[in-house]
Coordinates of N, CA, C and O in Angstrom, one line a residue:
M1 N 45.6 103.8 -11.5 CA 45.5 102.0 -10.2 C 46.5 101.8 -10.4 O 46.9 101.4 -8.8
T2 N 47.7 101.8 -10.7 CA 49.1 101.0 -10.2 C 49.8 102.3 -9.1 O 50.4 101.6 -8.1
D3 N 49.1 103.4 -8.8 CA 49.7 104.3 -7.8 C 49.4 104.0 -6.8 O 49.9 104.2 -5.6
K4 N 48.3 102.8 -6.4 CA 47.6 102.1 -5.2 C 48.5 101.2 -4.6 O 47.8 100.3 -3.9
L5 N 49.3 100.5 -5.8 CA 49.5 99.2 -5.6 C 50.5 98.9 -4.7 O 51.8 99.9 -4.3
L6 N 50.3 98.2 -3.8 CA 51.5 98.4 -2.6 C 52.7 97.0 -2.3 O 52.1 95.9 -2.8
I7 N 53.9 97.0 -2.3 CA 54.3 95.5 -2.7 C 55.2 95.6 -1.5 O 55.7 96.2 -0.7
L8 N 55.0 94.7 -1.2 CA 55.7 94.2 0.3 C 56.8 93.5 0.1 O 56.9 92.0 -0.9
D9 N 57.7 93.3 0.9 CA 59.0 92.1 1.0 C 59.6 92.2 -0.6 O 59.5 91.0 -1.0
E10 N 59.8 92.9 -1.2 CA 60.1 93.1 -2.9 C 61.7 92.2 -2.4 O 62.5 92.8 -2.0
K11 N 61.5 91.3 -3.8 CA 63.0 90.6 -3.3 C 63.6 90.8 -4.8 O 62.8 90.2 -6.0
E12 N 64.6 90.7 -5.0 CA 65.4 90.5 -6.2 C 66.1 89.2 -6.8 O 66.0 88.0 -5.9
V13 N 65.7 88.5 -8.0 CA 65.1 87.4 -8.2 C 66.3 87.2 -9.5 O 66.8 87.9 -10.2
Q14 N 67.6 86.7 -9.5 CA 68.6 86.4 -10.1 C 67.9 85.7 -11.3 O 67.2 84.8 -11.4
W15 N 68.9 86.3 -12.5 CA 68.5 86.4 -13.7 C 67.7 84.6 -14.5 O 69.0 84.0 -13.8
F16 N 67.4 84.2 -15.1 CA 67.0 83.0 -15.4 C 66.6 83.0 -16.9 O 65.8 83.9 -16.9
P17 N 67.0 82.2 -18.0 CA 66.2 82.1 -19.1 C 64.6 82.3 -18.8 O 64.3 80.9 -18.2
R18 N 63.9 82.4 -19.6 CA 62.5 82.4 -20.0 C 62.2 81.8 -21.5 O 60.9 81.4 -21.9
H19 N 63.3 82.0 -22.1 CA 62.9 81.4 -23.5 C 64.4 80.2 -24.2 O 65.6 80.6 -23.2
I20 N 63.9 79.1 -24.4 CA 65.1 78.2 -25.1 C 65.7 78.9 -25.4 O 67.4 78.5 -25.9
S21 N 65.7 80.3 -26.6 CA 66.7 80.8 -27.1 C 67.9 81.7 -25.9 O 69.1 81.7 -26.2
E22 N 67.5 81.7 -24.7 CA 68.2 82.3 -24.2 C 69.2 81.4 -23.3 O 70.3 81.8 -23.0
L23 N 69.4 79.7 -23.8 CA 70.1 79.0 -23.4 C 71.7 79.5 -23.8 O 72.5 79.2 -23.5
D24 N 71.9 80.4 -25.0 CA 72.6 80.3 -25.8 C 73.6 81.6 -25.1 O 74.8 81.4 -25.2
L25 N 72.9 82.2 -24.0 CA 73.2 82.9 -23.7 C 74.0 82.8 -22.2 O 75.2 83.0 -21.2
I26 N 74.3 81.5 -21.7 CA 74.7 80.6 -20.4 C 75.9 79.8 -21.0 O 76.1 79.3 -19.8
A27 N 75.6 79.4 -22.4 CA 76.8 78.1 -22.5 C 78.0 78.2 -22.3 O 78.4 76.8 -21.9
D28 N 78.4 79.0 -22.6 CA 79.7 79.5 -22.3 C 80.1 80.0 -20.8 O 81.3 80.2 -20.5
R29 N 79.1 79.8 -19.8 CA 79.7 80.2 -18.3 C 80.0 79.2 -17.6 O 78.8 78.4 -17.2
T30 N 81.0 78.7 -18.2 CA 81.7 77.5 -17.3 C 82.1 77.5 -15.9 O 82.9 78.5 -16.1
L31 N 82.2 76.2 -15.1 CA 83.2 76.4 -14.0 C 84.6 76.0 -14.3 O 85.3 76.3 -13.4
D32 N 84.9 75.4 -15.1 CA 86.1 74.9 -15.7 C 87.0 76.2 -17.1 O 86.0 77.3 -17.1
A33 N 88.0 75.6 -17.1 CA 88.9 76.7 -18.4 C 88.4 76.9 -19.3 O 89.0 77.3 -20.4
G34 N 87.1 75.9 -19.5 CA 87.0 76.3 -21.2 C 88.2 75.3 -22.1 O 88.7 74.7 -21.7
D35 N 88.8 76.2 -22.9 CA 89.9 75.5 -23.9 C 91.1 76.2 -23.1 O 92.1 75.7 -23.6
D36 N 91.0 76.7 -22.2 CA 92.3 77.2 -21.3 C 92.5 75.9 -20.2 O 91.6 75.4 -19.8
L37 N 93.9 75.5 -20.0 CA 94.0 75.1 -18.9 C 94.9 75.5 -18.1 O 96.0 76.4 -18.2
E38 N 94.7 75.1 -16.9 CA 96.0 75.3 -16.0 C 97.0 74.6 -16.0 O 96.9 73.4 -16.6
S39 N 97.6 75.2 -15.3 CA 99.3 74.9 -15.3 C 99.3 73.2 -15.1 O 100.9 72.3 -15.6
D40 N 98.4 73.1 -14.0 CA 99.1 71.4 -13.3 C 98.0 70.6 -14.1 O 97.9 69.6 -13.7
H41 N 97.1 71.3 -15.3 CA 96.9 70.0 -15.9 C 97.5 69.1 -16.6 O 98.6 69.7 -17.3
P42 N 97.4 67.7 -17.0 CA 98.1 66.8 -17.2 C 98.5 67.0 -19.0 O 99.2 66.6 -19.9
G43 N 97.3 67.3 -19.5 CA 97.8 68.4 -21.1 C 98.2 69.7 -21.2 O 97.9 70.0 -22.5
F44 N 98.7 70.3 -20.0 CA 98.9 71.8 -20.5 C 100.0 71.5 -21.1 O 100.2 72.7 -22.5
H45 N 100.7 70.7 -21.7 CA 102.1 70.6 -22.0 C 102.2 69.9 -23.5 O 102.6 69.7 -24.5
D46 N 100.7 69.5 -23.6 CA 100.5 68.3 -24.6 C 99.7 69.8 -26.0 O 98.6 69.3 -25.8
Q47 N 100.2 70.1 -27.2 CA 99.7 70.7 -28.3 C 98.8 70.3 -29.1 O 97.9 71.0 -29.2
V48 N 98.8 68.9 -29.1 CA 97.6 68.4 -30.0 C 96.3 68.4 -29.1 O 95.2 68.2 -29.5
Y49 N 96.8 67.9 -27.6 CA 94.8 68.1 -27.1 C 95.1 69.2 -27.1 O 93.7 69.3 -26.9
R50 N 95.7 70.2 -26.6 CA 95.5 71.5 -26.9 C 94.4 72.6 -27.9 O 93.2 72.6 -27.7
K51 N 95.2 71.6 -29.1 CA 94.4 72.4 -29.9 C 93.1 71.3 -30.1 O 92.2 72.4 -30.9
R52 N 92.8 70.3 -30.2 CA 92.0 69.6 -29.9 C 90.7 70.1 -29.2 O 89.5 70.2 -29.7
R53 N 90.9 70.1 -27.9 CA 90.6 71.3 -27.1 C 89.7 72.3 -27.4 O 88.4 72.1 -27.1
S54 N 90.6 73.1 -27.6 CA 90.1 74.5 -28.4 C 89.2 74.2 -29.8 O 87.9 74.9 -29.5
I55 N 89.9 73.7 -30.6 CA 88.5 73.3 -31.5 C 87.2 72.8 -30.8 O 85.9 73.2 -31.4
L56 N 86.8 71.8 -30.3 CA 85.4 71.2 -29.6 C 85.3 72.2 -28.7 O 83.8 72.6 -28.4
T57 N 85.5 73.4 -28.0 CA 85.2 74.5 -27.4 C 84.5 75.3 -28.3 O 83.4 76.3 -28.2
Q58 N 85.1 75.4 -29.3 CA 84.6 76.3 -30.6 C 83.6 76.0 -31.3 O 82.5 77.0 -31.1
V59 N 83.2 74.6 -31.5 CA 81.7 74.6 -31.7 C 81.3 74.4 -31.2 O 80.1 74.9 -31.2
A60 N 81.1 73.9 -29.7 CA 80.5 74.6 -28.7 C 80.0 75.7 -28.4 O 78.8 76.1 -28.5
S61 N 81.0 76.7 -28.6 CA 80.6 78.6 -28.7 C 79.8 79.0 -29.5 O 79.0 79.7 -29.5
K62 N 80.0 78.0 -31.1 CA 79.4 78.8 -32.1 C 78.1 78.5 -32.4 O 77.1 78.6 -33.1
H63 N 77.5 77.3 -31.2 CA 76.2 76.4 -31.7 C 75.3 77.5 -30.9 O 75.4 78.0 -29.8
T64 N 73.9 77.4 -31.4 CA 73.2 78.1 -31.2 C 71.6 77.1 -31.4 O 71.5 76.3 -31.3
W65 N 70.7 78.0 -30.1 CA 69.3 76.6 -29.8 C 69.1 75.9 -31.1 O 68.1 75.2 -31.0
N66 N 68.7 76.8 -32.1 CA 67.6 76.1 -33.5 C 68.5 75.9 -34.4 O 68.2 75.4 -35.3
Q67 N 69.7 75.4 -34.2 CA 70.5 74.3 -35.0 C 71.0 73.3 -34.8 O 71.4 73.0 -34.0
P68 N 71.1 72.5 -36.1 CA 72.0 70.9 -35.4 C 73.0 71.2 -34.7 O 74.0 72.3 -35.1
I69 N 73.5 70.2 -34.2 CA 75.0 70.3 -33.6 C 76.2 70.2 -34.7 O 75.7 68.9 -34.7
E70 N 77.1 70.5 -34.3 CA 77.9 70.7 -35.5 C 78.7 69.2 -35.5 O 79.2 68.8 -34.4
R71 N 78.9 68.4 -36.5 CA 79.3 67.0 -36.3 C 81.3 67.0 -36.2 O 81.6 68.0 -36.8
I72 N 81.2 66.1 -35.7 CA 82.8 66.1 -35.5 C 83.7 65.2 -35.9 O 83.1 63.9 -36.8
E73 N 84.9 65.9 -37.1 CA 85.4 64.8 -38.2 C 86.8 63.7 -36.3 O 87.3 64.8 -36.4
Y74 N 86.0 62.8 -36.0 CA 87.3 62.1 -34.9 C 88.2 61.6 -36.0 O 88.1 61.2 -37.0
T75 N 89.9 61.6 -35.8 CA 90.7 61.2 -35.9 C 90.9 59.6 -35.7 O 90.0 59.2 -34.5
K76 N 91.9 58.8 -36.2 CA 91.9 57.4 -36.4 C 92.7 57.2 -34.5 O 91.8 55.9 -34.0
D77 N 93.7 58.0 -34.0 CA 93.7 57.7 -32.9 C 92.5 57.5 -31.8 O 92.7 56.7 -30.9
E78 N 91.8 58.8 -32.2 CA 90.6 59.4 -31.4 C 89.4 57.8 -31.4 O 88.9 57.3 -30.4
I79 N 89.2 57.4 -32.4 CA 88.5 56.0 -32.8 C 89.2 54.8 -32.1 O 88.7 54.1 -31.4
D80 N 90.9 54.7 -32.4 CA 91.5 53.5 -32.0 C 90.9 53.8 -30.0 O 91.2 52.5 -29.7
T81 N 90.9 54.8 -29.6 CA 90.9 55.1 -28.0 C 89.5 54.5 -27.8 O 89.5 53.5 -26.3
W82 N 88.9 55.1 -28.2 CA 87.4 54.7 -28.2 C 86.8 53.7 -28.1 O 86.7 53.1 -27.1
G83 N 88.1 52.5 -29.1 CA 87.5 51.2 -29.3 C 87.8 50.7 -27.9 O 87.5 49.9 -27.6
I84 N 88.8 50.9 -27.7 CA 90.0 50.5 -26.3 C 88.6 50.5 -25.0 O 88.6 49.8 -24.1
V85 N 88.2 51.7 -25.1 CA 87.8 52.1 -23.8 C 86.1 51.2 -24.1 O 85.4 50.6 -22.9
W86 N 85.4 51.0 -25.5 CA 84.1 50.4 -25.8 C 84.4 49.0 -24.8 O 83.4 48.2 -24.4
D87 N 85.8 48.4 -25.2 CA 85.8 47.0 -24.9 C 85.4 46.8 -23.5 O 85.2 45.3 -22.9
R88 N 86.5 47.6 -22.7 CA 86.2 47.4 -21.6 C 84.7 47.7 -20.8 O 84.3 47.2 -20.1
M89 N 84.0 48.8 -21.1 CA 82.6 49.1 -20.9 C 81.9 47.7 -21.2 O 81.2 47.8 -20.4
E90 N 81.9 47.6 -22.4 CA 81.2 46.3 -22.8 C 81.0 45.2 -22.3 O 79.4 44.8 -21.5
N91 N 82.2 44.7 -21.5 CA 82.3 43.7 -20.4 C 82.0 44.1 -19.3 O 80.8 43.3 -18.6
L92 N 81.8 45.2 -18.7 CA 81.3 45.6 -17.8 C 80.0 46.1 -17.8 O 79.2 45.5 -17.0
L93 N 79.5 46.2 -18.8 CA 77.9 46.8 -18.6 C 77.4 44.7 -19.2 O 76.0 44.9 -18.2
E94 N 78.1 44.3 -19.9 CA 77.4 42.8 -19.6 C 76.7 42.3 -17.9 O 76.2 41.3 -17.7
Q95 N 78.0 42.4 -17.3 CA 78.2 42.1 -16.4 C 77.3 42.6 -14.9 O 76.8 42.0 -14.4
Y96 N 77.1 44.7 -15.3 CA 76.5 44.9 -13.6 C 75.4 45.4 -14.5 O 74.6 45.9 -13.4
A97 N 75.2 45.8 -16.0 CA 73.9 46.4 -16.1 C 72.7 45.7 -16.1 O 72.6 44.8 -15.9
C98 N 71.7 46.4 -15.9 CA 70.5 46.1 -16.2 C 69.6 45.6 -17.5 O 69.9 46.4 -18.1
K99 N 68.7 44.7 -17.2 CA 68.4 44.4 -18.5 C 67.7 45.4 -19.1 O 67.8 46.0 -20.6
Q100 N 67.2 46.8 -18.4 CA 66.5 47.9 -19.1 C 67.2 48.7 -20.0 O 66.9 49.3 -20.9
Y101 N 68.6 49.2 -19.2 CA 69.8 49.7 -19.4 C 70.6 49.1 -20.6 O 70.7 49.4 -21.9
L102 N 70.7 47.6 -20.9 CA 71.4 47.2 -22.1 C 70.0 47.3 -23.1 O 70.8 47.2 -24.7
H103 N 68.8 47.2 -22.7 CA 68.0 47.2 -23.9 C 68.5 48.7 -24.5 O 68.2 48.8 -25.7
S104 N 68.3 49.8 -23.4 CA 68.3 51.1 -24.3 C 69.6 51.2 -24.6 O 69.3 52.0 -25.8
F105 N 70.6 50.5 -24.3 CA 72.1 50.7 -24.9 C 71.7 50.5 -26.3 O 72.5 50.5 -27.5
N106 N 71.5 49.0 -26.5 CA 70.9 48.6 -27.9 C 70.8 49.8 -29.0 O 70.7 49.7 -29.8
L107 N 69.1 50.1 -28.5 CA 68.5 51.4 -28.8 C 69.4 52.0 -29.6 O 69.4 52.7 -30.9
M108 N 70.5 52.5 -29.0 CA 71.6 54.1 -29.2 C 72.4 53.2 -30.0 O 72.5 53.6 -30.6
K109 N 72.3 52.0 -29.9 CA 73.6 51.2 -31.1 C 73.0 51.5 -32.3 O 73.3 51.7 -33.2
Q110 N 71.8 51.2 -32.4 CA 71.1 51.0 -34.1 C 70.5 52.5 -34.1 O 70.8 52.6 -35.4
H111 N 70.3 53.3 -33.1 CA 69.6 55.0 -34.0 C 71.2 55.8 -33.6 O 70.6 57.1 -34.6
C112 N 72.0 55.5 -32.9 CA 72.8 56.6 -32.6 C 74.7 56.7 -33.2 O 75.3 57.0 -33.0
G113 N 74.4 55.3 -33.7 CA 76.3 55.2 -34.0 C 76.9 54.8 -33.2 O 78.0 54.9 -33.4
Y114 N 76.4 54.3 -31.9 CA 77.5 53.8 -31.0 C 77.8 52.0 -31.3 O 77.3 51.4 -31.7
S115 N 79.0 52.2 -31.7 CA 79.8 50.7 -31.6 C 81.3 51.4 -31.4 O 81.7 52.2 -30.8
R116 N 81.9 49.9 -31.7 CA 83.5 49.9 -31.1 C 84.2 50.7 -32.2 O 84.9 51.4 -31.5
D117 N 83.8 51.2 -33.4 CA 84.8 51.5 -34.2 C 83.8 53.1 -34.7 O 84.5 53.8 -35.6
S118 N 83.0 53.9 -33.8 CA 82.2 54.9 -34.2 C 82.1 55.7 -33.0 O 81.1 55.3 -31.7
I119 N 82.5 56.6 -32.8 CA 82.4 57.8 -31.6 C 81.2 58.6 -31.8 O 80.7 59.2 -33.4
P120 N 80.0 58.0 -31.1 CA 78.5 58.7 -31.5 C 78.8 59.9 -31.3 O 79.5 61.1 -30.7
Q121 N 78.0 60.7 -32.8 CA 77.5 62.5 -32.6 C 76.4 62.9 -31.9 O 75.5 62.0 -31.5
Q122 N 77.1 64.2 -30.7 CA 76.0 64.5 -30.6 C 74.6 64.9 -30.8 O 73.4 64.7 -30.4
E123 N 74.5 65.2 -32.4 CA 73.4 65.5 -33.4 C 72.7 64.3 -33.1 O 71.5 63.9 -33.0
D124 N 72.9 63.1 -33.6 CA 72.5 62.1 -33.9 C 71.6 61.6 -32.1 O 70.7 61.3 -32.2
I125 N 72.6 61.4 -31.5 CA 71.8 61.0 -30.1 C 71.1 62.0 -29.6 O 69.6 61.8 -29.1
S126 N 71.1 63.3 -29.9 CA 70.0 64.4 -30.1 C 68.5 64.1 -30.6 O 67.8 64.1 -29.9
Q127 N 69.4 63.7 -31.3 CA 67.7 63.5 -32.4 C 67.0 61.8 -31.6 O 66.1 62.3 -32.2
F128 N 67.5 61.1 -31.5 CA 67.4 60.0 -30.7 C 66.1 60.5 -29.6 O 65.4 60.3 -29.4
L129 N 66.8 61.1 -28.8 CA 66.3 61.8 -27.0 C 65.2 62.5 -28.0 O 64.4 62.1 -26.8
K130 N 65.1 63.3 -29.0 CA 64.1 64.1 -29.4 C 62.7 63.1 -29.4 O 61.6 63.5 -29.1
Q131 N 62.9 62.1 -30.4 CA 62.2 61.2 -30.9 C 61.0 60.2 -29.7 O 60.6 60.2 -29.5
R132 N 62.5 60.1 -28.9 CA 61.6 59.6 -28.0 C 61.2 60.3 -26.4 O 60.6 59.2 -25.8
T133 N 61.9 61.2 -26.2 CA 61.6 61.5 -25.1 C 61.5 63.5 -25.3 O 61.3 63.5 -24.2
N134 N 61.1 63.5 -25.9 CA 61.2 65.3 -26.3 C 62.4 65.9 -25.5 O 62.2 67.1 -25.5
F135 N 63.4 65.0 -25.1 CA 64.6 66.2 -24.4 C 65.6 66.2 -25.9 O 65.6 65.6 -26.8
K136 N 66.3 67.1 -25.9 CA 67.7 67.2 -26.9 C 69.1 67.8 -25.6 O 68.8 67.9 -24.8
M137 N 69.8 67.5 -26.8 CA 71.0 67.8 -26.4 C 71.7 69.4 -26.9 O 71.6 69.5 -28.1
R138 N 72.5 70.1 -25.9 CA 73.3 70.9 -26.5 C 74.9 71.1 -26.2 O 75.1 70.9 -25.2
P139 N 76.0 71.0 -27.3 CA 77.1 71.3 -26.5 C 77.3 72.3 -25.8 O 77.0 73.8 -25.9
V140 N 78.4 72.7 -24.8 CA 78.3 73.6 -24.0 C 80.3 73.4 -24.3 O 80.7 72.4 -24.3
S141 N 81.1 74.7 -23.3 CA 82.2 74.3 -23.8 C 83.0 74.1 -22.5 O 84.0 74.3 -22.7
G142 N 82.4 73.8 -21.2 CA 82.9 73.0 -20.1 C 81.7 72.9 -19.1 O 80.6 73.0 -19.6
L143 N 82.2 72.2 -17.7 CA 81.0 72.4 -16.9 C 80.5 73.5 -16.4 O 80.7 74.9 -16.2
L144 N 79.0 73.2 -16.7 CA 78.4 74.5 -16.6 C 78.1 74.5 -14.8 O 77.8 73.4 -14.3
S145 N 77.1 75.6 -14.3 CA 76.8 75.5 -12.5 C 75.5 74.5 -12.4 O 75.1 74.3 -13.9
S146 N 75.6 74.1 -11.6 CA 74.1 73.3 -11.2 C 72.9 73.9 -11.6 O 71.8 73.8 -12.4
R147 N 73.2 75.1 -11.2 CA 72.1 76.0 -11.6 C 71.6 76.6 -13.2 O 70.6 76.4 -14.0
D148 N 72.7 76.4 -14.3 CA 72.7 76.8 -15.4 C 72.4 75.6 -16.4 O 71.7 75.1 -17.1
F149 N 73.2 74.3 -15.5 CA 72.9 73.1 -15.7 C 71.3 73.0 -15.7 O 70.3 72.3 -17.0
L150 N 70.3 72.9 -14.7 CA 69.1 72.9 -14.3 C 68.1 74.1 -15.2 O 66.8 73.3 -15.6
N151 N 68.9 75.1 -15.8 CA 68.5 75.9 -16.4 C 67.8 75.1 -17.5 O 66.6 75.2 -18.5
G152 N 69.0 74.3 -18.2 CA 68.7 74.0 -19.6 C 67.4 72.6 -19.3 O 66.6 72.4 -20.5
L153 N 68.0 71.9 -18.5 CA 66.4 70.7 -18.3 C 65.2 71.4 -17.8 O 64.8 70.5 -18.6
A154 N 64.7 72.6 -18.0 CA 63.7 73.0 -17.7 C 63.2 73.3 -19.3 O 62.3 73.2 -19.3
F155 N 64.1 73.3 -20.2 CA 63.7 73.4 -21.3 C 64.3 71.8 -22.1 O 63.9 72.1 -23.2
R156 N 64.0 71.2 -21.2 CA 64.4 69.8 -21.5 C 65.8 69.6 -22.7 O 66.0 68.5 -23.9
V157 N 66.7 70.3 -22.4 CA 67.7 70.3 -22.8 C 68.7 69.7 -21.8 O 69.1 70.5 -21.0
F158 N 69.5 68.8 -22.3 CA 70.4 68.6 -21.6 C 72.0 68.8 -22.2 O 72.3 68.5 -23.1
S159 N 72.8 69.7 -21.3 CA 73.5 70.3 -21.8 C 75.3 69.6 -21.1 O 75.4 69.0 -20.6
R160 N 75.9 68.6 -22.2 CA 77.1 68.4 -22.3 C 78.3 68.6 -23.0 O 78.5 69.3 -24.4
R161 N 79.5 69.1 -22.6 CA 80.7 69.1 -23.7 C 81.2 67.5 -24.3 O 80.7 66.6 -23.7
N162 N 81.3 68.0 -25.5 CA 81.8 66.7 -26.3 C 83.4 66.3 -25.8 O 84.3 67.5 -26.8
T163 N 83.2 65.3 -25.5 CA 84.9 65.2 -25.5 C 85.5 64.3 -26.7 O 84.8 63.3 -26.7
S164 N 86.6 64.4 -26.7 CA 87.5 64.0 -27.6 C 88.0 62.8 -27.0 O 88.4 62.8 -25.7
A165 N 87.8 61.7 -28.0 CA 88.8 60.2 -27.7 C 90.4 60.9 -27.3 O 91.2 60.0 -26.4
T166 N 90.9 61.9 -27.5 CA 91.9 62.3 -27.0 C 92.4 62.5 -25.9 O 93.4 62.5 -25.3
T167 N 91.2 63.1 -25.4 CA 91.5 63.2 -23.7 C 92.0 62.0 -22.9 O 92.1 61.9 -21.8
L168 N 91.2 60.9 -23.2 CA 91.6 60.2 -23.2 C 93.0 59.3 -23.2 O 93.1 58.2 -22.3
N169 N 93.6 59.6 -24.0 CA 95.2 59.6 -24.2 C 95.8 59.8 -22.8 O 97.2 59.5 -22.4
H170 N 95.3 60.9 -22.0 CA 95.9 61.3 -20.9 C 95.5 60.4 -19.7 O 94.3 60.6 -19.2
C171 N 96.6 59.6 -19.4 CA 96.0 58.3 -18.4 C 95.6 59.2 -16.6 O 94.4 58.7 -16.4
I172 N 95.6 60.5 -16.2 CA 95.6 61.0 -15.2 C 93.4 61.4 -15.3 O 93.1 61.4 -14.2
H173 N 93.5 61.8 -16.3 CA 92.4 62.3 -16.7 C 91.7 60.7 -17.3 O 90.3 60.9 -17.4
L174 N 92.4 59.7 -17.8 CA 91.2 59.1 -18.2 C 90.0 58.1 -17.3 O 88.8 58.3 -17.8
N175 N 90.4 58.5 -15.8 CA 89.2 58.0 -15.3 C 87.7 58.6 -15.1 O 86.5 58.5 -15.4
Q176 N 88.2 60.2 -15.1 CA 87.4 61.0 -14.9 C 86.9 61.0 -15.8 O 85.3 61.4 -16.5
T177 N 87.2 61.1 -17.7 CA 86.8 61.1 -18.8 C 85.7 59.9 -19.1 O 84.7 59.8 -19.2
F178 N 86.1 59.1 -18.2 CA 85.6 57.5 -18.6 C 84.2 57.7 -17.6 O 83.0 57.2 -18.2
A179 N 84.3 58.5 -16.6 CA 83.3 58.2 -15.5 C 82.3 59.3 -16.4 O 81.0 59.2 -16.1
T180 N 82.8 60.7 -16.9 CA 82.0 61.5 -17.4 C 81.2 60.8 -18.1 O 80.4 60.5 -18.6
N181 N 81.6 60.0 -19.0 CA 81.1 59.7 -20.7 C 79.6 58.4 -20.3 O 78.9 58.3 -20.4
Y182 N 80.3 57.9 -19.1 CA 79.7 56.4 -18.5 C 78.3 57.6 -17.8 O 77.2 56.7 -18.2
W183 N 78.8 58.7 -17.0 CA 77.2 59.0 -16.3 C 76.3 59.4 -17.7 O 75.5 59.8 -17.7
V184 N 77.3 59.9 -18.2 CA 76.5 61.2 -19.9 C 75.3 60.0 -20.3 O 74.5 60.2 -20.6
T185 N 75.9 58.6 -20.8 CA 75.3 58.0 -21.3 C 74.6 57.2 -20.4 O 73.2 56.7 -20.7
H186 N 75.0 56.9 -19.6 CA 73.7 56.4 -18.3 C 72.3 57.3 -18.1 O 71.2 56.7 -18.1
L187 N 72.6 59.1 -18.0 CA 71.8 59.7 -17.8 C 70.6 59.4 -19.2 O 69.5 59.9 -19.1
C188 N 71.3 59.6 -20.4 CA 70.7 59.4 -21.5 C 69.9 58.1 -21.6 O 68.7 58.2 -21.9
L189 N 70.5 57.7 -21.3 CA 69.5 56.0 -21.0 C 68.6 55.9 -20.1 O 67.5 55.4 -20.7
Q190 N 68.9 56.8 -19.0 CA 67.4 56.9 -17.6 C 66.7 57.5 -18.6 O 65.2 57.0 -18.2
I191 N 67.0 58.6 -19.3 CA 65.8 59.0 -19.8 C 64.7 58.5 -20.7 O 63.7 58.7 -20.9
V192 N 65.5 57.9 -21.5 CA 65.0 57.2 -22.3 C 64.1 56.0 -21.6 O 62.5 55.4 -22.0
T193 N 64.5 55.1 -21.3 CA 64.0 54.1 -20.3 C 63.0 54.2 -19.0 O 62.1 53.6 -18.5
L194 N 63.3 55.6 -18.5 CA 63.3 55.8 -17.0 C 63.3 54.9 -16.0 O 62.7 54.6 -15.0
R195 N 64.8 53.8 -16.3 CA 64.9 53.1 -15.4 C 66.4 53.4 -14.8 O 66.8 54.3 -15.6
T196 N 67.0 52.4 -13.8 CA 68.2 52.5 -13.4 C 68.6 51.3 -13.6 O 67.8 50.7 -13.3
F197 N 70.0 51.7 -12.8 CA 71.2 50.9 -12.2 C 70.2 49.9 -11.4 O 70.0 50.6 -10.6
R198 N 71.0 48.5 -11.2 CA 70.2 47.9 -10.3 C 71.2 48.1 -9.0 O 72.4 48.6 -9.1

């Protein structure tokens, strides 16, 4: 019977994951340098920063789809830096965030460990999102392509690089990291509330 099948305009389709386990195959396909840094990166000569970045990249690389996200032990400097950013963000949120956002942010404080003195763990955020929305988080070693990021969303998986507060110590990257954390928090809260900033 198949010898009589006529195929018209056969097209080759780029590979895509068909099961959530196949997200493990794309988690390290990053657009940026992973734990390698370009020589013009502000942290290139900072050995503490490079070591920390390498540890976080290894955590993401070891992660598999059916395991909890490894917990990160943050240093006192990282927690102190987080607190400085927290203080600035809290004032901005009070001033500019809509009530739905603030409500969801308070839920994340209660359930995910968001506080001035505690950097939230991805696993805690993931569990909260899973309970509220059936989405979960996945650590990745760097920035994914839009295609790979969307492949994750097809399985209700939000891919995110675990950013150390050590990153915040590099002033040139402060705004970028702040914006990334803000965007990720905002997106997670949007998923929870299906609301947006005004």
